[in-house]
XYZ file of C-alpha atoms in Angstrom:
308
model
C -84.882 -38.711 70.817
C -85.484 -40.291 67.386
C -82.918 -37.947 65.892
C -80.260 -39.123 68.352
C -80.956 -42.792 67.639
C -80.788 -42.183 63.946
C -77.350 -40.521 64.299
C -76.048 -43.428 66.421
C -77.297 -45.918 63.838
C -75.616 -44.039 61.018
C -72.327 -43.960 63.019
C -72.386 -47.748 63.482
C -73.049 -48.295 59.792
C -70.181 -45.921 58.848
C -67.718 -47.743 61.140
C -68.772 -51.105 59.689
C -68.246 -49.848 56.136
C -64.807 -48.434 57.038
C -63.798 -51.823 58.482
C -64.914 -53.588 55.325
C -62.967 -51.106 53.163
C -59.758 -51.748 55.105
C -60.180 -55.502 54.747
C -60.837 -55.296 51.019
C -58.042 -52.882 50.175
C -55.064 -54.522 48.363
C -51.594 -52.953 48.617
C -50.127 -51.669 45.348
C -47.132 -53.975 45.701
C -49.473 -56.991 45.774
C -50.737 -56.281 42.276
C -49.082 -58.504 39.637
C -49.951 -57.755 36.066
C -48.807 -59.936 33.196
C -49.989 -60.824 29.743
C -52.712 -63.264 31.054
C -52.648 -62.610 34.809
C -55.446 -61.128 36.933
C -54.694 -58.751 39.779
C -54.059 -60.477 43.117
C -56.897 -60.179 45.659
C -57.244 -60.257 49.429
C -58.097 -63.732 50.790
C -61.392 -62.479 52.174
C -62.439 -60.850 48.937
C -65.598 -62.308 47.482
C -65.863 -61.835 43.759
C -69.646 -62.439 43.852
C -70.293 -59.823 46.538
C -72.287 -56.713 45.768
C -70.023 -53.587 45.639
C -70.475 -51.140 48.475
C -71.471 -47.528 48.126
C -68.945 -44.942 46.976
C -67.142 -43.313 49.851
C -67.413 -39.670 50.801
C -65.272 -37.221 48.805
C -61.846 -36.396 50.312
C -60.973 -33.106 51.856
C -59.974 -30.518 49.273
C -56.285 -29.620 49.393
C -54.976 -26.172 50.079
C -54.679 -23.777 47.208
C -51.115 -23.386 45.830
C -49.199 -20.159 46.022
C -49.906 -17.592 43.371
C -47.038 -17.243 40.816
C -44.813 -14.130 40.944
C -45.251 -12.030 37.821
C -41.766 -10.592 38.301
C -40.217 -14.080 38.125
C -42.156 -14.809 34.952
C -40.927 -11.601 33.379
C -37.327 -12.304 34.468
C -37.415 -15.793 32.947
C -38.842 -14.412 29.721
C -36.138 -11.733 29.589
C -33.359 -14.299 30.148
C -34.727 -16.611 27.451
C -35.127 -13.714 25.033
C -31.500 -12.690 25.678
C -30.349 -16.250 24.999
C -32.256 -16.280 21.724
C -30.695 -12.939 20.766
C -27.203 -14.322 21.428
C -27.946 -17.449 19.384
C -29.254 -15.327 16.515
C -26.200 -13.061 16.701
C -23.877 -16.077 16.592
C -25.740 -17.519 13.615
C -25.378 -14.176 11.819
C -21.634 -14.189 12.525
C -21.285 -17.720 11.174
C -23.259 -16.790 8.066
C -21.117 -13.685 7.544
C -17.933 -15.734 7.907
C -19.190 -18.310 5.426
C -20.070 -15.597 2.914
C -16.646 -13.963 3.358
C -14.839 -17.264 2.903
C -16.911 -18.015 -0.183
C -16.042 -14.611 -1.686
C -12.342 -15.061 -0.914
C -12.349 -18.424 -2.645
C -14.072 -16.952 -5.684
C -11.604 -14.044 -5.793
C -8.688 -16.447 -5.482
C -10.026 -18.591 -8.307
C -10.432 -15.483 -10.466
C -6.925 -14.316 -9.546
C -5.504 -17.726 -10.409
C -7.097 -17.562 -13.840
C -5.719 -14.043 -14.416
C -2.383 -14.490 -12.597
C 0.450 -13.159 -14.742
C 3.627 -15.211 -15.012
C 5.451 -12.281 -16.603
C 4.771 -9.093 -18.542
C 4.371 -11.267 -21.634
C 0.993 -12.413 -20.247
C -0.501 -8.910 -20.112
C -1.727 -8.785 -23.747
C -3.191 -12.306 -23.668
C -4.800 -12.238 -20.201
C -5.617 -8.556 -19.715
C -6.121 -7.780 -23.418
C -4.103 -4.556 -23.554
C -0.481 -3.351 -23.858
C -0.304 -0.467 -21.385
C 3.024 0.343 -19.722
C 2.962 0.262 -15.921
C 3.318 -1.782 -12.769
C 1.923 -5.317 -12.688
C 1.918 -8.157 -10.173
C 3.439 -11.351 -11.531
C 4.329 -14.804 -10.220
C 6.848 -16.614 -12.462
C 6.773 -19.750 -10.333
C 4.443 -21.141 -7.656
C 7.428 -21.554 -5.318
C 7.727 -17.752 -4.871
C 5.284 -15.123 -3.714
C 3.775 -12.714 -6.280
C 5.677 -9.440 -6.698
C 5.436 -6.165 -8.590
C 7.461 -5.345 -11.709
C 7.518 -2.606 -14.323
C 6.216 -3.731 -17.729
C 7.152 -1.803 -20.856
C 5.736 -2.591 -24.304
C 7.885 -1.425 -27.191
C 6.597 -2.582 -30.541
C 6.502 -6.367 -30.510
C 8.930 -6.635 -27.572
C 8.090 -6.683 -23.862
C 10.542 -5.602 -21.137
C 10.134 -6.679 -17.510
C 12.138 -4.434 -15.141
C 13.042 -4.600 -11.446
C 14.517 -1.549 -9.733
C 16.891 -0.988 -6.802
C 18.647 1.724 -4.765
C 21.736 2.320 -6.989
C 20.099 3.412 -10.235
C 21.255 7.008 -9.824
C 24.912 7.799 -10.337
C 26.756 7.418 -7.013
C 30.166 8.769 -6.034
C 32.783 6.412 -4.633
C 33.843 7.454 -1.144
C 37.388 8.692 -0.741
C 39.466 5.565 -0.110
C 42.640 4.173 -1.646
C 42.688 0.485 -0.758
C 41.544 -2.362 -2.969
C 37.735 -2.639 -2.918
C 37.511 -0.294 0.053
C 34.168 1.102 -1.128
C 31.343 -1.423 -0.828
C 27.717 -0.985 -1.895
C 25.255 -3.819 -1.349
C 22.346 -3.436 -3.758
C 18.853 -3.449 -2.306
C 16.238 -4.487 -4.849
C 12.505 -3.950 -4.674
C 12.018 -7.720 -4.328
C 14.035 -10.720 -3.106
C 16.628 -12.738 -5.018
C 14.442 -15.894 -5.206
C 11.742 -13.945 -7.084
C 14.276 -12.412 -9.482
C 15.910 -15.766 -10.154
C 12.492 -17.290 -10.872
C 11.852 -14.513 -13.407
C 15.256 -15.002 -15.058
C 14.768 -18.755 -15.308
C 11.283 -18.334 -16.789
C 11.998 -15.641 -19.381
C 15.764 -15.693 -20.000
C 17.308 -12.965 -22.148
C 17.998 -10.794 -19.101
C 20.630 -8.079 -18.617
C 21.835 -5.321 -16.303
C 23.618 -2.115 -17.314
C 26.744 -1.054 -15.376
C 28.978 2.021 -15.741
C 32.051 3.510 -14.071
C 32.989 7.145 -14.756
C 36.540 7.630 -13.586
C 39.332 10.172 -13.248
C 42.717 8.711 -12.404
C 40.920 5.751 -10.766
C 41.441 2.164 -11.903
C 39.068 -0.790 -12.161
C 40.773 -4.167 -12.604
C 44.366 -3.004 -12.944
C 45.527 -3.895 -9.470
C 42.094 -5.410 -8.730
C 40.652 -2.255 -7.206
C 37.102 -3.081 -8.333
C 34.787 -6.062 -8.629
C 31.229 -7.150 -7.973
C 29.349 -10.053 -6.417
C 26.894 -12.112 -8.396
C 23.515 -12.942 -6.847
C 25.002 -16.042 -5.160
C 27.900 -14.144 -3.548
C 30.691 -15.033 -5.997
C 33.263 -12.317 -6.806
C 33.351 -11.308 -10.484
C 36.189 -9.347 -12.170
C 34.740 -8.440 -15.544
C 32.639 -5.442 -16.621
C 29.607 -4.829 -18.783
C 30.143 -5.817 -22.415
C 33.196 -7.989 -21.658
C 31.484 -11.351 -22.242
C 32.909 -12.677 -18.962
C 36.541 -12.119 -20.007
C 38.541 -11.601 -16.782
C 39.838 -8.106 -15.990
C 38.100 -6.773 -19.091
C 35.579 -4.150 -20.156
C 33.727 -3.660 -23.462
C 36.674 -1.797 -24.994
C 38.905 -4.752 -24.213
C 36.675 -7.031 -26.306
C 36.407 -4.428 -29.093
C 40.153 -3.683 -28.930
C 39.751 0.104 -28.659
C 40.656 0.922 -25.041
C 42.392 4.223 -24.192
C 45.612 2.357 -23.437
C 46.100 -0.765 -25.543
C 48.148 -2.288 -22.737
C 44.949 -2.618 -20.633
C 41.429 -3.910 -21.251
C 39.473 -1.095 -19.594
C 39.559 2.642 -20.299
C 39.772 3.514 -16.607
C 42.815 1.254 -16.196
C 44.836 3.781 -18.230
C 44.928 5.641 -14.894
C 45.775 8.952 -16.516
C 44.366 12.279 -15.427
C 41.606 12.219 -18.021
C 37.942 11.529 -17.252
C 37.010 8.262 -18.921
C 34.214 5.737 -18.835
C 33.675 1.995 -18.995
C 30.108 0.785 -19.462
C 28.013 -1.983 -20.959
C 25.488 -4.698 -20.202
C 26.098 -7.716 -17.977
C 24.285 -10.535 -19.774
C 25.478 -13.809 -18.252
C 22.265 -14.850 -16.525
C 23.845 -17.253 -14.029
C 25.494 -14.208 -12.410
C 22.463 -11.891 -12.420
C 21.350 -9.844 -10.662
C 24.324 -7.954 -9.202
C 24.487 -8.365 -5.429
C 27.284 -5.957 -4.328
C 29.664 -3.464 -5.982
C 33.284 -2.729 -4.922
C 35.591 0.179 -5.880
C 38.832 1.800 -4.712
C 41.750 3.969 -5.823
C 40.028 7.269 -5.039
C 42.271 8.455 -2.208
C 44.427 10.890 -4.200
C 43.553 14.527 -4.742
C 43.044 14.003 -8.481
C 41.218 10.686 -8.157
C 37.462 10.195 -8.226
C 34.915 7.746 -9.528
C 31.147 7.537 -10.064
C 29.201 4.363 -10.729
C 25.745 3.497 -12.036
C 23.896 0.172 -12.013
C 20.773 -0.196 -14.113
C 17.596 -2.140 -13.417
C 17.416 -5.855 -13.992
C 15.712 -6.183 -17.382
C 14.300 -9.288 -19.045
C 13.153 -9.076 -22.659
C 10.439 -11.195 -24.183
């Protein structure tokens, strides 16, 4: 009986304490905190009252779910893969930077050793060996390869083409019916840059004929680099319708200024160097008067040569 009364008494006390707790509890929104402010209190709160006893501990919450080891491993694998990709990209960037740095260094070294002509070989490369070299006479043109020949104190820069071997004129009778456009190893802008830098350039030309005329009747001619028709031959010093024998006054027929213009049935030759630099190099060659049974002609055009 005493035990029951004691339980009832404890229940009444517990309910009374719960009621007091509800009356003394202040909502969170009612709290106002400032630099010198005190928290707001319930109207029935007595600051001089003795604090009540600590309430009973709350019910322990449920235990959370155990983590999945497979998910942890998957996340680790994904992050590791991302790190590998970042590292790979950094390596690529570093490799590119190193390559660019090396290219710049090589370009700077090439600029210091860049040859303007064969004349630069002894001073920049410190030797005089014959052979092929890359030169750049002017910054406006791309570098190109030439043949450098060192003969005593002189230096010869040569550029080849497809008509250096003796070539037979096709059988044709009309004026300038045979046409041969010369294909050089490099372009005309590069060759003109070389000529303008060095000067003293020339090109050998020869016609071996049998009963075939050159300028008598204007059967032959050639185009300068800029496409202008020229009617003089090597060694003629630009004299129209002339060859070297016409300047020297010793042609086969004194009535004409080229040996081949004698047009007799004897094999003859007209040859010499073209030296007027404004016309060099030769662009195209023209021939004719080879249609008869006794008529033939062979021509040769030498390399463009510039002496220093």
